Coordinates of C-alpha atoms in Angstrom, one line a residue:
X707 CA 110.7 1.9 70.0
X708 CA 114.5 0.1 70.6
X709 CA 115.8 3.2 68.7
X710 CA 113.6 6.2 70.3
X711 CA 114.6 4.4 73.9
X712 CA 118.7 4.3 72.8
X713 CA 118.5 7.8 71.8
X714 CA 117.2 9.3 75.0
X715 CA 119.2 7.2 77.5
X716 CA 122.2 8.6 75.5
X717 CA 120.7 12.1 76.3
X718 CA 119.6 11.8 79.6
X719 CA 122.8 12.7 81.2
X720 CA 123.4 16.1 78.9
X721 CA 119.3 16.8 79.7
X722 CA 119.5 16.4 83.1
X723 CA 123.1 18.0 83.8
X724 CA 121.4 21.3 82.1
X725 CA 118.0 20.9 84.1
X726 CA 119.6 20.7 87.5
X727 CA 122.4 23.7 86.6
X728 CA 118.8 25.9 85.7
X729 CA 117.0 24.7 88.3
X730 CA 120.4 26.1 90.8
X731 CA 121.7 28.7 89.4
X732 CA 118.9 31.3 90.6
X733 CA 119.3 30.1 94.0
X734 CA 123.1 29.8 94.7
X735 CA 123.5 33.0 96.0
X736 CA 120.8 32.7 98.6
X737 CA 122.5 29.5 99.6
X738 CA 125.5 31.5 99.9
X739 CA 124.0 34.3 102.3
X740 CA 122.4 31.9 104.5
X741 CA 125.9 29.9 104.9
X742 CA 127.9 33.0 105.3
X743 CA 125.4 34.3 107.9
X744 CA 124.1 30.9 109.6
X745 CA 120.9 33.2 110.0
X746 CA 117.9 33.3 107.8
X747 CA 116.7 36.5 109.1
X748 CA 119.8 38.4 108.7
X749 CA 120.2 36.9 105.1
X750 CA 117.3 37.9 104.2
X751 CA 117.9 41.2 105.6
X752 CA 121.1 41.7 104.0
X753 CA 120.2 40.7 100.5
X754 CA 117.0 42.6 100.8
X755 CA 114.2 39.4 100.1
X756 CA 111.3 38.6 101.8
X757 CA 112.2 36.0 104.7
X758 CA 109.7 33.7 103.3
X759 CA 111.0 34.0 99.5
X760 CA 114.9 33.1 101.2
X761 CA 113.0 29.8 103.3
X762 CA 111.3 28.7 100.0
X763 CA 114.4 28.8 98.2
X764 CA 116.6 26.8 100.7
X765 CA 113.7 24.0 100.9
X766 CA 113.4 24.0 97.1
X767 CA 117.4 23.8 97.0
X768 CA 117.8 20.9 99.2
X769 CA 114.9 19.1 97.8
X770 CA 116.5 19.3 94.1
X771 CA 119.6 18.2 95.2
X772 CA 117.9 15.4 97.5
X773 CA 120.5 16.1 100.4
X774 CA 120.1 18.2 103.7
X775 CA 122.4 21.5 103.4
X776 CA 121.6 23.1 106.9
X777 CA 120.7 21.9 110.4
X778 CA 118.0 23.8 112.0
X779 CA 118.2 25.7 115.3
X780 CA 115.2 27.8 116.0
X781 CA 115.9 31.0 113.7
X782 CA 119.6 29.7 113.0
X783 CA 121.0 27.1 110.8
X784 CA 124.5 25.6 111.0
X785 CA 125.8 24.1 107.2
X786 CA 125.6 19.8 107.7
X787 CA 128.7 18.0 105.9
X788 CA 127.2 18.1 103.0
X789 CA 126.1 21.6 102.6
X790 CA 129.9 22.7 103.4
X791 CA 130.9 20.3 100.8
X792 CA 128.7 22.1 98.6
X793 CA 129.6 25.6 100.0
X794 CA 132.9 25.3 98.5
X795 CA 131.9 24.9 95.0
X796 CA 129.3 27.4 95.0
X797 CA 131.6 29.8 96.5
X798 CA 134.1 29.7 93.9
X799 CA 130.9 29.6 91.2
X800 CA 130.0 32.8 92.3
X801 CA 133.4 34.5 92.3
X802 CA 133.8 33.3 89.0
X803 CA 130.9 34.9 87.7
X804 CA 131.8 38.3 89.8
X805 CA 135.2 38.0 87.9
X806 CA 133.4 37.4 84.5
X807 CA 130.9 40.2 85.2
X808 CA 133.6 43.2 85.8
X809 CA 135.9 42.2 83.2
X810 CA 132.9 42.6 80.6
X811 CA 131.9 45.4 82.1
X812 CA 135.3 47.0 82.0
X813 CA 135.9 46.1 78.0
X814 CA 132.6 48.0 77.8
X815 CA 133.8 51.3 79.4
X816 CA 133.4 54.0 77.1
X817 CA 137.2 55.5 78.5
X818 CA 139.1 51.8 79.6
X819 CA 137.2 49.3 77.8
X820 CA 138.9 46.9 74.6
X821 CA 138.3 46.7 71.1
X822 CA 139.7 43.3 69.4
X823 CA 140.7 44.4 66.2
X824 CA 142.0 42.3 63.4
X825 CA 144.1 43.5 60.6
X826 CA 146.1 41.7 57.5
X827 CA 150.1 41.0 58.2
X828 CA 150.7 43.4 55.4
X829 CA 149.0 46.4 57.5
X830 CA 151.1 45.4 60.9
X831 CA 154.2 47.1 60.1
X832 CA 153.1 51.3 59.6
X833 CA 149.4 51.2 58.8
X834 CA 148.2 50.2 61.8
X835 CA 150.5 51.4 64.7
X836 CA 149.9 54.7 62.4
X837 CA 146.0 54.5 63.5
X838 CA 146.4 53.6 66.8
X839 CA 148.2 56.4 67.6
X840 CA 146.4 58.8 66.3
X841 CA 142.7 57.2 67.7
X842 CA 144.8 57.5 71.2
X843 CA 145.3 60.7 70.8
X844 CA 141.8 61.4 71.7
X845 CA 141.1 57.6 73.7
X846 CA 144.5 57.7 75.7
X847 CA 143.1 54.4 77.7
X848 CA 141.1 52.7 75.4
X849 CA 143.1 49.1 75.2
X850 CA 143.4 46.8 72.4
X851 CA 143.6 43.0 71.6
X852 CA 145.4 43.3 68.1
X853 CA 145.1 39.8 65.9
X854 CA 147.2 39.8 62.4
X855 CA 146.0 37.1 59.7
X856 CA 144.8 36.6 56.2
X857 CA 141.0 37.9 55.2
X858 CA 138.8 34.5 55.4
X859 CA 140.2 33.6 58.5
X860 CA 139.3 37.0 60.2
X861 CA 136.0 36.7 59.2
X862 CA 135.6 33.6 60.8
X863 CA 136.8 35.1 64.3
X864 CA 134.3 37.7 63.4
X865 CA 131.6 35.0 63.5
X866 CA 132.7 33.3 66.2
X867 CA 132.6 36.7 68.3
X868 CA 136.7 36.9 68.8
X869 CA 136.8 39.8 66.6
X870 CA 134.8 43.3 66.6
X871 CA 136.2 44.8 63.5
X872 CA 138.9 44.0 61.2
X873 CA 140.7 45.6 58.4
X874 CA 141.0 43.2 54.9
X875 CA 141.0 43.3 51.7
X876 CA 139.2 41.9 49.1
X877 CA 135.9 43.9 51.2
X878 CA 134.0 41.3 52.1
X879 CA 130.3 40.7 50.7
X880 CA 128.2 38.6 52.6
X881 CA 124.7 38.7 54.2
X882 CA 126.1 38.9 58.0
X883 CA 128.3 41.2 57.3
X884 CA 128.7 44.8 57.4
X885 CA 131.8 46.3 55.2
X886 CA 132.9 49.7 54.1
X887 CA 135.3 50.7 51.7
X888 CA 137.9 52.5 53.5
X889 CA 141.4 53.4 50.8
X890 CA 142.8 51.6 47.9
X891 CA 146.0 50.5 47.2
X892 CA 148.3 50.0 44.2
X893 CA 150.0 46.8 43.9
X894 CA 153.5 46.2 41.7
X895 CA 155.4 43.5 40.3
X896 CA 157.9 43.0 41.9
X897 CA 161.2 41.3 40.0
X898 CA 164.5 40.5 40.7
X899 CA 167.2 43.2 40.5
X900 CA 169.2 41.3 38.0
X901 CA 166.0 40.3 35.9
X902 CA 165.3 40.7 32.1
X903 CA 162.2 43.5 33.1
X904 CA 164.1 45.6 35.8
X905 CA 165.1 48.1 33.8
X906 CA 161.4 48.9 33.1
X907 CA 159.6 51.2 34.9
X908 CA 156.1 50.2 33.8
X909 CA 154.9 47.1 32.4
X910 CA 151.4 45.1 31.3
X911 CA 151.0 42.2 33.4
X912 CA 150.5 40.0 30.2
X913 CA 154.2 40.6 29.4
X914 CA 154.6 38.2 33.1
X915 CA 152.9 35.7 31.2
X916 CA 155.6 33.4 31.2
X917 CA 157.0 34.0 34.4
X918 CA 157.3 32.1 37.5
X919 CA 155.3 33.2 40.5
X920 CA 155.4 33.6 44.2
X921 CA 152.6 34.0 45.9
X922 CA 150.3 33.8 49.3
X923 CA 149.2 30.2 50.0
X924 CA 144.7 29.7 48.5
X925 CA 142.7 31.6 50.9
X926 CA 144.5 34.9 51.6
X927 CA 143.3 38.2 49.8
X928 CA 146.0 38.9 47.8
X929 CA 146.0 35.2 46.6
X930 CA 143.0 36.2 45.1
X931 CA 143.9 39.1 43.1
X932 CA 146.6 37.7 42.0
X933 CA 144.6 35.1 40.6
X934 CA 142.1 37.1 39.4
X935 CA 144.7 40.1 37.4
X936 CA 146.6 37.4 35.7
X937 CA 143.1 35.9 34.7
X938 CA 142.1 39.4 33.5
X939 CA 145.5 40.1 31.8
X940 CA 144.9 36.5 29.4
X941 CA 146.8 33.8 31.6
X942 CA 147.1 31.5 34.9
X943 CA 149.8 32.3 36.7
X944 CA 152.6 28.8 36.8
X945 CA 152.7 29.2 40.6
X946 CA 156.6 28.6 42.2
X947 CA 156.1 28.8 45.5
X948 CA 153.7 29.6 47.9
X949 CA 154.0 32.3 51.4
X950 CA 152.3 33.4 54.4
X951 CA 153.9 36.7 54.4
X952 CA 154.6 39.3 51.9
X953 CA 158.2 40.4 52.8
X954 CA 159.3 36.3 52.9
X955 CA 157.6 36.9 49.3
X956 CA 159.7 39.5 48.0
X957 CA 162.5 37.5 49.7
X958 CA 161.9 34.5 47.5
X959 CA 162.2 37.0 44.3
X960 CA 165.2 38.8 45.6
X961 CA 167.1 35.3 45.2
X962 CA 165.7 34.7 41.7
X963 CA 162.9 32.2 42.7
X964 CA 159.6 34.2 40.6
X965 CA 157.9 37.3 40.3
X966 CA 155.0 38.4 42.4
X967 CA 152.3 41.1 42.7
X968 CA 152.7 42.7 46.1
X969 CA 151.5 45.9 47.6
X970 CA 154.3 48.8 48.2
X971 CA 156.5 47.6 51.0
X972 CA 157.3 49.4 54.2
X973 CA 161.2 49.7 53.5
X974 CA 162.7 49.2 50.2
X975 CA 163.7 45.9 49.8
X976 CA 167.4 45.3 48.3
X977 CA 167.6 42.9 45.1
X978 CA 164.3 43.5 43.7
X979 CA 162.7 46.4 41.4
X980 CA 159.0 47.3 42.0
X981 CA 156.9 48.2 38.3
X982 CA 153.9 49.8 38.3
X983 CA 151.5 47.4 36.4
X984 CA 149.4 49.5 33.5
X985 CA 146.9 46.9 32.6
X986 CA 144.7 45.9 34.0
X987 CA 144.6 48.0 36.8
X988 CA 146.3 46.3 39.5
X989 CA 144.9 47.5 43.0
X990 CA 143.8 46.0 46.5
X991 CA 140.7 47.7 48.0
X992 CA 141.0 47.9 52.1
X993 CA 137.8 47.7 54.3
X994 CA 136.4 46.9 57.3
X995 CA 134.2 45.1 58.1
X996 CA 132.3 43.6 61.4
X997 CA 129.1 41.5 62.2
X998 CA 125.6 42.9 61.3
X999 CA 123.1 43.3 63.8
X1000 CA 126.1 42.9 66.9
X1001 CA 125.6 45.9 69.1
X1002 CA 128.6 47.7 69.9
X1003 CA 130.2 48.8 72.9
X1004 CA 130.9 52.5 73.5
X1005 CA 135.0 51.6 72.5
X1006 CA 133.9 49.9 69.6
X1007 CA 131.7 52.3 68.0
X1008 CA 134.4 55.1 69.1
X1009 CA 137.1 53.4 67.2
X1010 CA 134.4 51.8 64.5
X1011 CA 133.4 56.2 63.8
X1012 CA 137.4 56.8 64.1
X1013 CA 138.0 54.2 61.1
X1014 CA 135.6 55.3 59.1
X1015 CA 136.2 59.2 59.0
X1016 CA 140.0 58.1 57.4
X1017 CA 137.9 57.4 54.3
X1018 CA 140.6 57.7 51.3
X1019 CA 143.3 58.6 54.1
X1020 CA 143.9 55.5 55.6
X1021 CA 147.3 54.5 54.4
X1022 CA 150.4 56.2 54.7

């Protein structure tokens, strides 16, 4: 009994915060009319209610909140202390939620609204502006909120409803999600200009065995792969340092620090040689993906259809 009693005095507060906001909220703007009009016959007239309906509501109002709001003359009311007091908040409540209303309504607009799109840092530089441009071409006012990261953490602002579609790679598998193979892409190992393999063109990965790596930090895609290719090719990679970026990466090799598997930069990058890797085969799938069962609004499924017909055209 101690414990059931401690648990709902700790409660109560939350409990009765949200019963009072629900018991409100349906009749703030009423409130608001009357105040504004000082006249519960024209309120009622001007927000098209039965007279009766807006007098209910104003008695229930003041009886939940336990204070008088309005002083009574006849058919017109003046707002007590109190109710201007009250007024004031409820005002700015309401303009709030007119504010919150149109802005969803225009990301929604099939010709103005947004689409939050997420993409990996490696796609930032061509692959994406690339797109953009050419889905404007045809949307000249569709806007965008454009978020670069790594894969896992873009599906977590997926979930959390920050993100409508993204572009990663590995292609995500999971039961909420909905992901579709868009292109593939072939990833190198890159070596320093001055090292024993850069006079190669080709090489098997095995014959990296022995090298140091650079690499993305656990959690990013092409950590992953890497992980997984050298697995595949007969060894764990000895691990030299660890990135956020791919260019920092091929950085850390041009001064001598490791080798790395990277996908084919933007602009050549002096002091290091790029070698196609033979075995195994050393590619990166890129998808996107979004949140099952999430209705879409009319920019999202435009640019959703527009991703999707660059199926096996989607890099440069």
């Amino acid at each position: 009994m101690v414990h059931q009693q401690r648990s709902q005095a700790h409660l109560s507060p939350s409990s009765d915060t949200e019963d009072m906001t629900m018991l409100l909220a349906p009749r703030l703007s009423y409130f608001a009319g009357v105040a504004r009009t000082e006249h519960v016959t024209r309120a009622a007239q001007e927000m098209q209610v039965p007279q009766s309906t807006l007098s209910r509501a104003m008695v229930r109002l003041e009886q939940d909140l336990g204070v008088d709001l309005f002083a009574r003359h006849g058919r017109t009311v003046s707002l007590t202390p109190a109710g201007r007091t009250f007024l004031t908040s409820v005002e700015r409540a309401l303009a709030e939620i007119g504010r919150a209303a149109d802005e969803v309504r225009a990301d929604a607009d099939p010709a103005t609204g947004k689409v939050a799109f997420g993409f990996l840092h490696t796609m930032g530089a061509e692959t994406v502006p690339g797109l953009l441009h050419a889905f404007r071409a045809d949307h000249p006012r569709i806007r965008f909120s454009l978020v670069q990261n790594y894969g896992e953490a873009m599906i977590e602002r997926l979930r959390a409803g920050e993100l409508d579609l993204c572009l990663t790679s590995p292609v995500p598998d999971a039961p909420d999600l909905v992901a579709r193979r868009l292109d593939e892409q072939k990833l190198r190992l890159v070596v320093p200009a001055d090292h024993r393999l850069a006079a190669r063109k080709r090489i098997r990965l095995v014959e990296a065995a022995d090298e140091m790596f650079v690499t993305l930090e656990p959690g990013y895609g092409m950590r992953r792969i890497t992980d997984d290719l050298c697995k595949e090719a007969g060894f764990k990679p000895r691990i030299a340092f660890e990135g956020e970026e791919a260019e920092t990466l091929r950085g850390l090799v041009a001064a001598g620090l490791g080798v790395a598997l990277l996908p084919p930069p933007t602009v050549p990058r002096p002091g290091v040689v790029e070698l196609t890797v033979t075995a195994p085969r050393a590619a990166r799938e890129i998808g996107v993906a979004w949140l099952a069962d999430r209705p879409d609004t009319p920019p999202v499924a435009a640019f959703k259809r527009f991703l999707l017909s660059r199926r096996g055209n989607l890099l440069p």
